Structures are given as C-alpha cells and as structure tokens.
XYZ file of C-alpha atoms in Angstrom:
739
model
C -7.569 17.289 -20.266
C -7.493 20.867 -21.493
C -11.134 21.172 -20.419
C -10.171 21.158 -16.746
C -7.428 23.771 -17.261
C -9.946 25.926 -19.097
C -12.422 25.353 -16.293
C -9.900 26.527 -13.703
C -9.188 29.628 -15.791
C -12.914 30.386 -16.142
C -13.574 29.876 -12.418
C -10.597 32.065 -11.559
C -11.668 34.852 -13.925
C -15.170 34.805 -12.467
C -13.838 34.875 -8.911
C -11.435 37.701 -9.779
C -14.303 39.746 -11.183
C -16.379 39.200 -8.046
C -13.453 40.228 -5.838
C -12.862 43.418 -7.846
C -16.564 44.314 -7.661
C -16.599 43.704 -3.908
C -13.505 45.859 -3.421
C -14.935 48.717 -5.494
C -18.322 48.487 -3.764
C -16.579 48.692 -0.386
C -14.834 51.902 -1.472
C -11.381 50.348 -1.588
C -8.644 52.948 -2.303
C -6.132 52.656 -5.142
C -3.152 53.582 -2.951
C -1.862 51.937 0.232
C -4.431 49.098 0.285
C -4.815 46.024 -1.921
C -6.842 42.819 -2.086
C -4.646 39.801 -2.852
C -5.141 36.071 -3.383
C -2.725 33.635 -1.749
C -2.027 29.896 -1.859
C -3.707 27.949 -4.669
C -5.904 30.896 -5.601
C -2.738 32.973 -5.653
C -1.624 30.872 -8.602
C -4.969 31.494 -10.264
C -6.059 27.842 -10.165
C -9.486 27.324 -8.647
C -10.741 23.746 -8.526
C -14.523 23.150 -8.544
C -14.697 23.368 -4.730
C -11.634 25.486 -3.943
C -11.307 27.694 -0.886
C -10.917 31.411 -1.548
C -7.947 32.530 0.510
C -7.918 36.342 0.433
C -5.981 38.979 2.335
C -6.679 42.707 2.511
C -3.162 44.082 2.930
C -2.288 47.708 3.710
C 0.776 49.836 4.290
C 1.783 50.214 7.920
C 0.835 53.902 7.928
C -2.495 53.410 6.146
C -5.743 52.532 7.927
C -8.078 50.504 5.641
C -11.126 51.737 7.554
C -14.557 50.483 6.536
C -13.129 48.541 3.585
C -11.824 45.946 6.019
C -15.365 45.168 7.147
C -17.414 45.693 4.010
C -15.362 43.929 1.332
C -16.209 40.438 2.591
C -20.021 40.682 2.709
C -20.786 40.342 -1.031
C -18.217 37.534 -1.339
C -19.829 35.408 1.369
C -22.831 34.968 -0.887
C -20.792 33.570 -3.789
C -17.566 32.023 -2.461
C -17.805 28.275 -1.689
C -15.544 28.775 1.305
C -13.971 32.126 2.112
C -10.837 32.323 4.238
C -10.039 35.994 4.747
C -7.878 38.282 6.859
C -6.688 41.887 7.140
C -2.974 42.489 7.677
C -0.483 45.294 7.458
C 2.688 44.995 5.412
C 4.722 44.344 8.578
C 2.239 41.772 9.830
C 2.519 39.866 6.560
C 6.290 39.748 6.917
C 6.026 38.742 10.573
C 3.545 35.969 9.768
C 5.883 34.502 7.152
C 8.756 34.613 9.653
C 6.927 32.808 12.432
C 5.136 30.058 10.482
C 6.731 28.064 7.675
C 3.356 27.038 6.255
C 2.299 30.683 6.051
C 5.596 31.545 4.400
C 4.983 28.946 1.687
C 1.501 30.307 1.039
C 2.742 33.884 0.819
C 5.206 32.954 -1.898
C 2.115 32.774 -4.141
C 0.539 36.225 -3.946
C -1.552 37.649 -6.761
C -3.011 41.129 -7.105
C -6.793 41.341 -7.398
C -7.673 44.972 -6.678
C -6.184 48.113 -5.204
C -2.542 49.235 -5.048
C -0.465 47.186 -7.540
C 2.750 48.802 -6.298
C 2.042 47.596 -2.777
C 1.541 44.016 -4.014
C 4.734 44.177 -6.062
C 6.699 45.367 -3.008
C 5.099 42.644 -0.922
C 5.979 39.913 -3.399
C 9.529 41.171 -3.738
C 9.969 41.412 0.028
C 8.534 37.935 0.646
C 10.791 36.326 -1.950
C 13.842 38.202 -0.678
C 13.031 37.151 2.886
C 12.598 33.531 1.779
C 15.888 33.525 -0.077
C 17.746 35.209 2.766
C 16.596 32.670 5.354
C 16.379 29.599 3.087
C 19.376 27.753 4.530
C 17.873 28.002 8.003
C 14.304 27.183 6.950
C 14.874 24.310 4.530
C 15.751 21.699 7.210
C 12.433 22.448 8.946
C 10.609 22.180 5.627
C 12.358 18.853 5.005
C 11.220 17.539 8.394
C 7.621 18.608 7.719
C 7.663 16.917 4.315
C 9.148 13.668 5.616
C 6.551 13.484 8.385
C 3.746 14.110 5.883
C 5.091 11.385 3.597
C 5.309 8.965 6.515
C 1.762 9.725 7.567
C 0.080 9.907 4.153
C 2.025 7.384 2.038
C 3.066 7.557 -1.601
C 0.663 8.589 -4.346
C 2.213 6.373 -7.022
C 1.703 3.185 -5.032
C -1.187 3.743 -2.590
C -4.430 1.768 -2.937
C -6.450 4.977 -2.532
C -4.331 7.891 -3.775
C -4.563 11.288 -2.091
C -3.721 13.803 -4.814
C -2.712 16.512 -2.379
C -1.054 15.164 0.767
C 0.746 12.027 -0.409
C 4.349 11.856 -1.519
C 4.282 12.991 -5.140
C 1.079 15.004 -4.678
C 0.172 18.645 -5.151
C 1.646 19.732 -1.841
C 5.010 18.368 -2.926
C 4.736 20.367 -6.144
C 4.296 23.492 -3.994
C 7.298 22.531 -1.861
C 9.494 21.945 -4.916
C 8.508 25.329 -6.348
C 9.378 26.928 -3.013
C 12.784 25.204 -3.017
C 13.462 26.421 -6.547
C 12.445 29.944 -5.453
C 15.413 29.980 -3.037
C 17.755 30.143 -6.082
C 19.952 27.572 -4.319
C 19.128 24.702 -6.697
C 17.157 24.014 -9.832
C 15.028 21.169 -11.156
C 13.514 20.607 -14.633
C 10.935 23.408 -14.529
C 8.981 22.202 -17.559
C 8.566 18.708 -16.070
C 7.489 20.153 -12.724
C 4.869 22.476 -14.158
C 3.572 19.883 -16.614
C 3.164 17.298 -13.839
C 1.583 19.806 -11.453
C -1.001 20.944 -13.989
C -1.777 17.371 -15.034
C -2.447 16.467 -11.400
C -4.633 19.551 -10.999
C -6.615 18.366 -14.033
C -7.167 15.024 -12.340
C -8.217 16.632 -9.064
C -10.736 18.854 -10.875
C -12.357 15.788 -12.404
C -12.302 13.860 -9.128
C -14.102 16.718 -7.383
C -16.653 16.961 -10.189
C -17.309 13.209 -9.981
C -17.593 13.306 -6.174
C -19.662 16.491 -6.162
C -17.652 17.865 -3.246
C -14.187 18.974 -2.234
C -11.964 15.896 -2.065
C -8.440 14.893 -2.983
C -8.880 11.106 -2.720
C -9.481 8.822 -5.694
C -11.621 5.984 -4.350
C -11.781 2.699 -6.339
C -15.250 3.286 -7.792
C -14.096 6.529 -9.443
C -11.536 5.065 -11.835
C -13.949 4.051 -14.618
C -15.606 7.466 -14.737
C -12.251 9.205 -14.414
C -10.950 7.238 -17.405
C -13.919 8.422 -19.503
C -13.402 12.049 -18.569
C -9.668 11.830 -19.215
C -10.451 10.147 -22.545
C -8.344 7.125 -21.596
C -8.983 3.500 -22.529
C -10.028 2.075 -19.165
C -9.687 2.283 -15.395
C -6.273 0.609 -15.378
C -4.946 3.146 -17.896
C -6.349 5.965 -15.760
C -4.608 4.551 -12.696
C -1.322 4.284 -14.577
C -1.729 7.887 -15.758
C -2.302 9.270 -12.252
C 0.385 7.118 -10.650
C 2.903 8.073 -13.337
C 2.352 11.740 -12.521
C 2.794 10.984 -8.824
C 5.975 9.020 -9.450
C 7.372 11.859 -11.576
C 6.707 14.413 -8.842
C 8.231 12.039 -6.287
C 11.326 11.771 -8.461
C 11.553 15.576 -8.784
C 11.085 15.949 -5.033
C 13.929 13.529 -4.295
C 16.111 15.276 -6.866
C 15.370 18.685 -5.326
C 16.097 17.577 -1.768
C 19.240 15.738 -2.806
C 20.539 18.925 -4.390
C 19.509 20.927 -1.322
C 21.498 18.521 0.847
C 24.510 19.073 -1.389
C 24.224 22.865 -1.097
C 23.784 22.760 2.683
C 26.723 20.368 3.022
C 28.980 22.668 1.018
C 27.891 25.671 3.087
C 29.274 24.182 6.294
C 32.493 25.773 7.604
C 35.536 24.053 6.120
C 33.522 22.127 3.513
C 34.901 22.175 -0.069
C 33.200 24.737 -2.301
C 33.002 22.334 -5.229
C 31.587 18.805 -5.234
C 34.315 16.254 -4.628
C 34.631 13.497 -7.248
C 35.561 10.184 -5.604
C 36.561 7.467 -8.121
C 34.719 4.152 -7.794
C 36.528 2.423 -10.634
C 35.353 1.085 -13.986
C 34.409 4.558 -15.240
C 32.234 5.504 -12.272
C 32.594 8.062 -9.490
C 30.725 9.444 -6.480
C 29.839 13.156 -6.421
C 27.451 14.919 -4.007
C 25.875 11.644 -2.938
C 25.272 10.432 -6.500
C 26.964 7.769 -8.616
C 28.010 9.478 -11.845
C 30.224 8.785 -14.828
C 33.892 9.534 -14.271
C 35.727 11.763 -16.780
C 36.678 9.747 -19.829
C 34.136 6.962 -19.174
C 33.102 5.006 -22.276
C 29.662 3.440 -21.629
C 29.428 2.314 -25.239
C 32.264 -0.144 -24.587
C 30.959 -1.686 -21.345
C 27.629 -3.563 -21.356
C 27.923 -4.092 -17.572
C 28.230 -0.425 -16.620
C 24.485 0.133 -16.028
C 24.250 -2.835 -13.661
C 27.535 -1.918 -11.984
C 26.474 1.697 -11.373
C 23.089 0.563 -10.035
C 24.603 -1.989 -7.659
C 27.216 0.471 -6.343
C 24.596 3.169 -5.722
C 22.196 0.786 -3.950
C 24.898 -0.872 -1.824
C 26.248 2.489 -0.671
C 22.809 3.969 -0.010
C 23.353 6.823 -2.452
C 21.505 7.961 -5.549
C 22.140 6.907 -9.097
C 22.257 10.241 -10.911
C 19.235 10.333 -13.276
C 21.307 11.794 -16.110
C 23.839 8.988 -15.670
C 21.125 6.306 -15.643
C 19.551 7.781 -18.786
C 22.867 7.881 -20.616
C 23.793 4.349 -19.577
C 20.398 3.089 -20.727
C 20.963 4.796 -24.062
C 24.645 4.046 -24.690
C 25.595 0.731 -23.065
C 25.532 -2.267 -25.425
C 22.856 -4.893 -24.913
C 23.836 -7.795 -22.680
C 24.579 -11.075 -24.397
C 22.033 -13.852 -23.891
C 22.486 -15.685 -21.690
C 24.019 -13.011 -19.497
C 27.679 -13.353 -18.539
C 28.188 -14.497 -14.967
C 29.386 -11.039 -13.888
C 26.114 -9.455 -15.073
C 24.094 -11.944 -13.038
C 26.299 -11.315 -9.999
C 25.836 -7.530 -10.288
C 22.065 -7.905 -10.611
C 21.927 -10.060 -7.477
C 24.076 -7.474 -5.654
C 21.553 -4.817 -6.658
C 18.621 -6.891 -5.368
C 20.487 -7.682 -2.153
C 21.330 -4.062 -1.317
C 18.419 -3.718 1.108
C 16.646 -0.388 1.471
C 19.099 1.238 -0.968
C 17.449 -0.740 -3.791
C 14.259 1.339 -3.713
C 15.584 4.746 -4.778
C 17.930 3.261 -7.373
C 15.220 1.104 -8.935
C 12.849 4.065 -9.117
C 15.546 6.052 -10.929
C 15.966 3.154 -13.350
C 12.215 3.185 -13.933
C 12.000 6.957 -14.304
C 14.788 7.050 -16.890
C 13.610 4.016 -18.859
C 16.678 1.997 -17.855
C 14.639 -0.865 -16.348
C 13.650 -2.028 -19.835
C 17.334 -2.672 -20.561
C 17.597 -4.971 -17.544
C 14.134 -6.492 -17.192
C 11.782 -5.692 -20.097
C 9.029 -7.841 -18.549
C 8.756 -5.259 -15.755
C 6.319 -3.289 -17.892
C 3.691 -5.992 -17.173
C 3.456 -4.923 -13.530
C 4.555 -1.291 -13.661
C 2.158 0.735 -11.469
C -0.316 -2.180 -11.597
C -2.778 -2.011 -8.675
C -3.433 -5.105 -6.613
C -6.888 -6.628 -6.686
C -6.976 -6.797 -2.875
C -6.914 -3.622 -0.777
C -4.883 -5.446 1.864
C -1.799 -4.562 -0.210
C -0.115 -1.307 0.775
C 1.505 -0.848 -2.614
C 1.091 -1.394 -6.323
C 2.497 -4.662 -7.679
C 5.813 -3.178 -8.814
C 6.514 -1.431 -5.512
C 5.393 -4.519 -3.572
C 7.918 -6.551 -5.568
C 10.771 -4.226 -4.600
C 9.637 -4.267 -0.968
C 9.655 -8.084 -1.093
C 13.293 -8.037 -2.232
C 14.136 -5.651 0.601
C 12.396 -7.879 3.161
C 14.159 -10.940 1.751
C 17.601 -9.495 2.528
C 17.129 -10.061 6.267
C 16.267 -13.730 5.560
C 19.304 -14.539 3.387
C 21.242 -16.226 6.247
C 18.473 -18.841 6.478
C 18.931 -20.195 2.958
C 21.717 -21.927 1.047
C 21.038 -20.043 -2.216
C 20.609 -16.304 -1.500
C 20.789 -15.455 -5.213
C 17.871 -17.763 -6.006
C 15.786 -16.261 -3.170
C 16.414 -12.689 -4.341
C 15.603 -13.391 -7.984
C 12.493 -15.359 -6.988
C 11.433 -12.408 -4.811
C 11.859 -10.080 -7.798
C 9.814 -12.355 -10.062
C 7.204 -13.816 -7.723
C 4.379 -11.534 -8.965
C 5.588 -11.083 -12.549
C 2.536 -13.001 -13.803
C 0.042 -10.443 -12.523
C -1.956 -8.362 -14.956
C -3.548 -11.211 -16.936
C -6.692 -13.294 -16.521
C -4.682 -16.413 -15.617
C -3.928 -16.996 -11.934
C -0.728 -15.023 -11.458
C 1.456 -17.760 -9.981
C 0.571 -20.038 -12.895
C 1.100 -17.250 -15.448
C 4.330 -16.206 -13.764
C 6.074 -19.595 -13.868
C 6.952 -19.627 -17.605
C 7.856 -15.920 -17.517
C 10.194 -16.494 -14.579
C 11.710 -19.505 -16.340
C 12.389 -17.421 -19.437
C 13.969 -14.585 -17.436
C 16.136 -16.879 -15.291
C 17.352 -18.644 -18.430
C 18.203 -15.315 -20.045
C 20.135 -14.335 -16.911
C 22.315 -17.392 -17.347
C 21.274 -19.458 -14.341
C 22.051 -23.198 -14.652
C 19.066 -25.396 -15.535
C 18.674 -26.696 -11.988
C 18.419 -23.165 -10.608
C 16.070 -22.100 -13.387
C 13.781 -24.944 -12.307
C 14.073 -23.840 -8.679
C 13.267 -20.171 -9.400
C 10.291 -21.022 -11.592
C 8.988 -23.486 -8.979
C 9.221 -20.830 -6.238
C 7.253 -18.411 -8.414
C 4.641 -21.076 -9.166
C 4.163 -22.072 -5.522
C 4.928 -18.849 -3.651
C 1.414 -18.883 -2.130
C 1.500 -22.550 -1.111
C 2.613 -22.167 2.515
C 0.473 -19.144 3.358
C -2.655 -20.603 1.772
C -2.207 -24.101 3.163
C -1.266 -23.007 6.679
C -4.240 -20.666 7.082
C -6.938 -22.687 5.318
C -6.122 -26.273 6.194
C -6.133 -28.279 9.405
C -2.501 -28.230 10.611
C -2.997 -31.494 12.506
C -4.175 -33.422 9.436
C -1.264 -35.407 7.881
C -2.610 -34.531 4.412
C -1.772 -30.876 5.067
C 1.917 -31.651 5.576
C 1.906 -34.187 2.735
C 0.697 -31.495 0.311
C 3.719 -29.290 1.050
C 6.169 -32.196 1.007
C 4.944 -33.567 -2.314
C 4.891 -30.133 -3.954
C 8.347 -28.932 -2.901
C 10.244 -32.223 -3.021
C 13.376 -31.308 -1.060
C 14.423 -29.378 2.033
C 16.420 -26.666 0.200
C 13.438 -25.689 -1.948
C 11.210 -25.646 1.141
C 13.650 -23.385 3.020
C 13.661 -20.969 0.085
C 9.859 -21.051 -0.116
C 9.558 -20.378 3.623
C 11.786 -17.307 3.350
C 9.991 -16.074 0.214
C 6.612 -16.505 1.928
C 7.713 -14.389 4.884
C 9.253 -11.666 2.702
C 6.139 -11.544 0.502
C 3.796 -11.292 3.491
C 5.860 -8.652 5.283
C 5.935 -6.558 2.111
C 2.152 -6.847 1.750
C 0.921 -5.399 5.055
C 0.865 -6.021 8.793
C -2.369 -7.967 8.287
C -0.598 -10.472 6.071
C 2.150 -11.262 8.618
C 0.603 -11.303 12.049
C 2.178 -13.422 14.763
C -0.712 -15.875 14.299
C -0.064 -16.287 10.563
C 3.669 -16.464 11.147
C 3.199 -19.183 13.747
C 0.995 -21.296 11.460
C 3.314 -20.945 8.453
C 6.506 -21.652 10.370
C 4.960 -24.637 12.131
C 3.774 -26.150 8.847
C 7.158 -25.527 7.214
C 8.982 -27.105 10.155
C 6.816 -30.250 10.077
C 7.258 -30.569 6.312
C 11.027 -30.020 6.633
C 11.201 -32.806 9.218
C 9.497 -35.207 6.823
C 11.885 -34.212 4.015
C 14.920 -34.573 6.278
C 13.985 -37.893 7.885
C 11.810 -39.530 5.253
C 9.292 -40.415 7.983
C 5.723 -39.528 7.027
C 3.835 -37.065 9.176
C 1.330 -38.571 11.552
C -1.793 -37.042 13.004
C -0.933 -35.136 16.154
C -2.944 -36.574 19.052
C -5.370 -34.235 20.730
C -4.515 -33.846 24.399
C -7.414 -34.487 26.752
C -8.753 -31.449 28.573
C -10.182 -31.343 32.057
C -13.981 -31.198 32.079
C -15.189 -28.731 34.746
C -17.751 -29.982 37.249
C -20.130 -27.213 36.207
C -20.146 -28.603 32.669
C -20.825 -32.120 33.943
C -23.826 -30.614 35.705
C -25.182 -29.194 32.452
C -23.578 -25.750 32.268
C -21.294 -24.354 29.554
C -17.712 -23.250 30.223
C -16.124 -20.247 28.470
C -12.475 -19.525 29.232
C -10.353 -16.910 27.433
C -6.601 -16.435 27.365
C -4.705 -13.568 25.720
C -2.414 -14.114 22.733
C 0.224 -11.805 21.297
C -2.160 -10.618 18.589
C -5.616 -11.646 19.744
C -7.220 -14.110 22.129
C -8.052 -17.795 22.422
C -11.359 -18.951 23.865
C -11.945 -22.496 25.125
C -15.562 -23.660 25.213
C -16.714 -26.934 26.781
C -20.327 -28.136 26.795
C -22.395 -31.292 26.451
C -21.949 -32.327 22.828
C -24.852 -31.995 20.395
C -25.465 -31.200 16.759
C -25.722 -27.451 16.269
C -23.410 -26.606 19.179
C -20.748 -25.200 16.856
C -23.343 -23.116 14.984
C -24.618 -21.599 18.240
C -21.065 -20.786 19.313
C -20.246 -19.251 15.936
C -23.379 -17.114 16.262
C -22.258 -16.046 19.737
C -18.931 -14.737 18.477
C -20.522 -13.129 15.413
C -23.188 -11.300 17.443
C -20.407 -10.045 19.737
C -18.560 -8.836 16.603
C -15.484 -10.882 17.497
C -13.662 -11.914 14.280
C -12.849 -15.646 14.275
C -9.734 -16.748 12.411
C -9.643 -20.444 13.365
C -11.721 -22.966 15.250
C -11.062 -26.569 16.165
C -13.708 -28.822 17.715
C -13.638 -32.397 18.925
C -15.594 -34.791 21.084
C -14.232 -35.956 24.417
C -16.510 -38.496 26.002
C -19.970 -36.990 25.771
C -18.645 -33.437 25.749
C -17.919 -31.057 22.907
C -14.642 -29.139 23.216
C -13.830 -26.259 20.903
C -10.983 -23.761 20.728
C -11.545 -20.413 18.995
C -8.724 -18.108 17.922
C -9.916 -14.505 17.680
C -8.431 -11.329 16.208
C -9.692 -9.217 19.107
C -7.704 -9.098 22.364
C -10.609 -7.773 24.453
C -12.771 -10.778 25.231
C -15.100 -11.072 28.220
C -15.994 -14.714 28.843
C -18.982 -13.755 31.016
C -20.486 -11.653 28.210
C -20.015 -14.524 25.760
C -21.749 -16.929 28.148
C -24.710 -14.524 28.432
C -24.984 -14.150 24.640
C -24.752 -17.919 24.177
C -27.582 -18.481 26.674
C -29.760 -15.903 24.907
C -29.239 -17.734 21.603
C -29.811 -21.272 22.899
C -32.877 -20.208 24.922
C -34.450 -18.500 21.908
C -34.299 -14.966 23.315
C -31.947 -13.837 20.523
C -32.371 -14.862 16.893
C -28.918 -14.885 15.253
C -30.383 -15.313 11.769
C -32.120 -11.941 12.081
C -29.233 -10.206 13.813
C -26.677 -11.497 11.291
C -28.702 -11.053 8.100
C -26.340 -10.036 5.269
C -26.384 -6.568 3.750
C -27.733 -5.989 0.266
C -24.177 -5.869 -1.140
C -23.202 -9.154 0.494
C -26.497 -10.772 -0.495
C -25.872 -9.880 -4.132
C -22.499 -11.619 -4.290
C -22.216 -15.196 -5.481
C -20.332 -17.467 -3.049
C -18.038 -20.271 -4.141
C -18.470 -23.562 -2.279
C -16.164 -26.393 -3.378
C -15.410 -29.866 -2.014
C -11.652 -30.534 -1.789
C -11.305 -34.344 -1.736
C -7.481 -34.200 -1.874
C -7.180 -32.134 1.313
C -7.842 -34.930 3.832
C -8.355 -38.672 4.046
C -10.126 -38.494 7.400
C -12.678 -35.762 6.734
C -14.486 -34.038 3.898
C -13.054 -30.582 3.277
C -15.418 -27.840 2.174
C -13.900 -24.561 0.937
C -16.107 -21.471 1.054
C -15.221 -18.150 -0.605
C -17.548 -15.223 -0.115
C -17.718 -11.535 0.768
C -16.539 -11.196 4.355
C -19.251 -10.317 6.850
C -20.204 -11.254 10.409
C -22.017 -14.569 10.551
C -20.451 -16.509 7.666
C -19.203 -19.298 9.963
C -22.563 -19.392 11.734
C -24.479 -19.616 8.445
C -22.331 -22.493 7.221
C -22.349 -24.375 10.529
C -26.122 -23.971 10.927
C -26.756 -25.291 7.408
C -24.583 -28.334 8.113
C -26.202 -28.939 11.512
C -29.603 -29.109 9.800
C -28.162 -31.941 7.711
C -26.763 -33.624 10.866
C -23.178 -33.104 9.657
C -20.508 -32.323 12.261
C -17.786 -29.694 11.772
C -14.498 -31.036 13.098
C -12.582 -27.831 12.506
C -12.936 -24.497 10.722
C -10.113 -22.352 9.395
C -11.005 -18.772 8.611
C -8.842 -16.546 6.426
C -9.834 -12.986 5.617
C -7.699 -10.774 3.392
C -9.355 -7.572 2.311
C -13.056 -7.972 1.489
C -13.019 -11.729 0.798
C -13.356 -14.533 3.314
C -11.805 -17.918 2.480
C -13.147 -20.371 5.059
C -12.398 -24.088 5.108
C -14.494 -26.594 7.065
C -13.498 -30.183 7.900
C -16.713 -32.229 7.956
C -17.648 -35.653 9.294
C -20.839 -37.574 9.751
C -22.081 -37.209 13.307
C -21.073 -40.763 14.241
C -18.805 -41.772 11.355
C -15.985 -40.478 9.163
C -15.759 -38.517 5.922
C -18.900 -37.867 3.896
C -19.794 -39.987 0.903
C -19.467 -38.245 -2.470
C -23.217 -37.674 -2.898
C -23.569 -36.482 0.683
C -20.669 -34.063 0.228
C -22.287 -32.611 -2.890
C -25.558 -32.144 -1.002
C -23.701 -30.387 1.825
C -22.022 -28.024 -0.613
C -25.379 -27.223 -2.217
C -26.999 -26.566 1.177
C -24.197 -24.248 2.279
C -24.283 -22.336 -1.007
C -28.050 -21.892 -0.731
C -27.751 -20.666 2.867
C -25.112 -18.072 1.941
C -27.176 -16.810 -0.997
C -30.266 -16.167 1.113
C-alpha cells in the first residue's frame, strides 16, 4: 500500500514543479503575491485523476498584473482538471466567512511559489478566523454532514461504497480534521491520519483500475483491488475497506459527541465541568456517555459490560469507547450457561430500539463484541450476495433487531424474537445455505446463553425457517391448500408461527423497501393468517373457490377485454378472452414488450373463456395500449421472440428448472431460477404452450438480479402432469431459456 502513497508524493512533486515553472515564466513577484494549493492538493495528495485547485493570492494593496492571466496557460496543457482563481487577501477571508465549504477548503493551504510570508499570514488568519467563529459554524457543519450521510449512506455497510461522500469516507476525514483545528476537542490523531491515508491508498487504486476519476468501488473491482492491495481475496479487500470506513465513522461520532458536550457547556448557566450522574453498579452518565463511576471494579463484575451496554442503548446515549475497551479487557468471562441476569441484560440491549446501533458499533470497534458473541466474527462486514440488501450482513442483523422491537407486542415471547433476529443470518459466509448452516450455530449460542431447552429449540427453528413465509408466499399459489399445509407442518404450533411472522417482517423491513412492499406484506400476512387458523382450529385448509367473473358482451363476440385497477404499490390488470392454448404466452409477451414487470399471474377457465389476473409493479398502465400490443402480437405484426431476445450476459447464464412435486396435489409445480430480464414468463409460457400444457398460475419473485418464477401446470383438459411429462416440460423450458 506504500506504492500509492509514493505515487501521490511523486504526482504532487511533479505538479509542484510545473506550478513553480509556470509562476516564474509568468514573471510572478516574490513579494505580495503567491500561488497556493488548496483542498486535497493543499495537503499535497494528488490522486491519479485529481483536480488542481489553485489560487493566486495577493495583498490588498498589490496588483498582480499580467501574472494573473499568464500563469494558467502552461498549466492547462498538463493539469488533468484545473480549478483556478485570483483573490486578494481580504477576498480570501470574505470567501471563508460566507461559505462553509470554502472555509473548510481554505484550512488546507500550501505554498507553491511567490511570497511565503503572505501564505503564512493567510494560513494563520484563516485558522484564527475558524477558531474564533467555530461555535457558531459547527452546528451548520453538523447539519451539512448529517444531510450528506442521509443522502449517500454509510461506507462500511453500503453495497457499492463511495470512498468520498459516504459516512466514514474521505470527506468525513476532512470534517474531523477541521473540528480538531478548532482546538475545542480532540480525537486520536494517529488513528485519524492512518485511516485517512489508507482510504486515499484505496481510492488511488480504484481510480487506476477504472482509468478515470471515481470514488465508487463497483462489485467487479474487488478482485483486482485485492491483488493490488496484496490481500488474499475480494472478501478480504472488502473487509479492509469497510473496516477503514467504520473506523472513520467511529471517529466522526466521537468528534461530534465531544463537540456537543462543548457547545452544551458553553450555554449560559450550564456547568463548566461535565456532570457525573450515578447509574448504579459502578456506572455513571457523563456528557452523554455511560462511563465507569469512581471506584468501579470491573474485574469483580462479569455482568458490567452487558449492563453498561444495555443502559447506554436504552437511554439513547453513547457507551464511552474507553469504558467499553476496559470492560472488554477487565470483566471476568461469563459462566456457561450464562446466569439469568446476563441473558436478561442482553435481551434488554437487543430490545433498546435505535439506541442499539451506536452501542453495538462501539462494542465492535473496541473488540468487546467477542466477549459477548464470538460468533459475530463470521458475519462482521460480510457483504450480501444480493444487491437488494442495503447493508452488510452484520449491519442488516442489527437493523433487524431494531425493526423487531415494534413487533414485540404481537408475540408471547419477545426475548425469543429478539435473539432469533440477532442470529437469523449467523450462518452466512459459508458454502452451505445460510439458514441450514445457522441452525446449529444458533442452537449452540442459545444454549450458552442459558435458555431452557424448549426455547433453544424454538430459536434454532426460527433461524432455520426464517425464509419460509417470504419464499412460500411469493412463489407458491396462495389458494392451493398445499401452500398452507407446508407452513403448518413446518412450524407445528401457533406461537412459533407468530414469532416467525414477526421475524419475517423485521427481516424484510431491514433489507430494503423492495423486500417489504405492500404486495409482499399482504401475501405473507394472508398466508400466515390462514396457517394460524389451521393451527388454532385443527381444520385443514381447503381450496378457496374462484368467484365467477362477468364476461363482457364484447368478449362473447370475439374481442379481448383488458381492465386495469390501481393498487397501493402497482396495478392489477384483468384480461378476459376466448380460451386457447398459448393465450397466456401472448399476454405475457404483451406485458414484457410494454416493459411492465409482472409479479404474479393467476389464470383459470370459466366456460369457454380464459380469465387471467396480472399483478404489476408499475402503477401507470394504459389498458388501451395493452390491447393494441396484444393485437399486434396475435396478428403477427410484432414478433415477441425477436423483441425479447436475451442479452449476451443473460444468454450466458445457466437457468435452474426444477419440478416441485411436494408443492401441490392438484397441479405440477415448476420452479424456474434465472437472470431477471423482460420476457422470462413469455419464454416459459410459450415453451409450455408448444407442448399443449396449460399454466394455471404463475408467481414471479425478483430480488436483485435473479428471478425466481413458479408455474402451476396442468394438462389442457386434465390435472397434474405425469412424471415423465413433467420432466419433458422442465427440459423444454430449460432449453427455451438457454437459447
């Protein structure tokens, strides 16, 4: 990694030399005028595609003359991107007063050529001005930073990290340095500079790999970045970058917390010294942080780390990093199994809501998590395989606990729900399916925590089946009794089902808005309610009868009816036409050509008519346009196979097509997994129509780049397909998707 630091130094030295030559060639004087670098170049750190931000500054009573025009010309030929200006001493001070962003940039000023005394006075004046007005300016800087964090996200946990703008990025390093320059507070300077330079090293390499100015690390870069950082693999490179981001995030929070303390004490009537409020058991609250009280003996209390963490999270205050580090070092190890009080404190910590996040990150940053949950290292900063996730696995887990708090009133065992939320993804990071891998790990942890055997079984079962409701509800026919039977047989009793329902919602909400739309929520809650009714009453679920629909006269006369109705998060389209093989394929092609994403379709025969209902993601649906597209397809004026031909990337992927005989007793269920693209449903339905196989319903689930589509098949005038016929159908669909 020293290569990139050396590269920055070499680029900076070369740029400096060019600037000096340009200044001399322009006849720049040695007194009263100077050429300075500001911002990143002011720190002498030029990335491969850095901007050159230069200012020709002069004393108020000195006129720079021709230098102001001539100094830039030779630099335009060599500078990648030159941002330049000419300002007097007073104008520099005025600019820093009127614009906070300018003020931050002018805190990094470096002499290049000309009057060194002028630059020294300028630097001294800028710093003095910043320190004088810091108390008034810091709240504005805080607001700007918070808004940037909200907009950009967090570097340590984002799917595609932005090394500059995200929380924990290079801009935060600049902000922290500016806060420290006020002399109001201090942070560990060595940690700050080490993290900042390490992140600059990464950005240099990212820009070299991309061949352009960029701050974003896209997924395909990680392998090459690992090689250039001399790290083992892409996952190690991700952990390296995210660890830097998390460290800078921690330093940023520490800096702002200390700023808040200073500003609070500067209010009229506020005490000049931090007030120490006893919390009991050797703990106290000081300046918004839980700290050790005078005379505390952590070496005698194995519960003190958990107690301090729970108190901090419940009160929405920080756990002082120094306190967390000392408690992790000095508190005795918990007995195994844990005493009941330890388990109760841990559940209180998990149930603290939003206050959990900052406290848990402090526990991670100080190494204290390994004292509580050593298995956490499995998922620490682990990226998710699907880009639908907003966060890394560890952060997603904490967000799931936070989301679960609002659902606690719905369940009889809140402690079981919270611990299951904490452990639901603990199996990720191995080649085994994570819910399967996670079950024995969760069982071991719950046993160590001292849960009774029955609750250990319940927690491990929730971890094993935490995807059951979401997967079943979105990829199975909700009206088929086998769908409800699957949930009933797996969960066994109503209490376990209630816990699973809450865990499913918390998990989905913590994932992204895509994972918990009103459509998904409706399907999951409906399935859970039907299964709960069976568990409560003991009466098996029956097939819900399909209500007859009115057949329009125009359809009886040979036309096709399209009718759309808006939904809260999309639209529903009803289509009625004379029934025939291939009707569903033509309709699927119609929606695909119109680029309307289908998430579910149900079709049935009523008399001699085919009725189908299509749930779409898009709210803007014009039934007349759909009717026109459908006519063009059925009349041969539009070839959907040509229009919907897969891209080279999609064509190169290998689809999975599997028959699921356990999923229904009334139909043959075909599960298709492939790269998502327009036309998948059409391709499958057309292949089946060529075999004279009818599609009773289709259930489309798309999360990230993968489509998981399930089709309920029947013979055109009979029931489920015979085993050989089902195998032939699967082969035909696979061949069609591979073309």
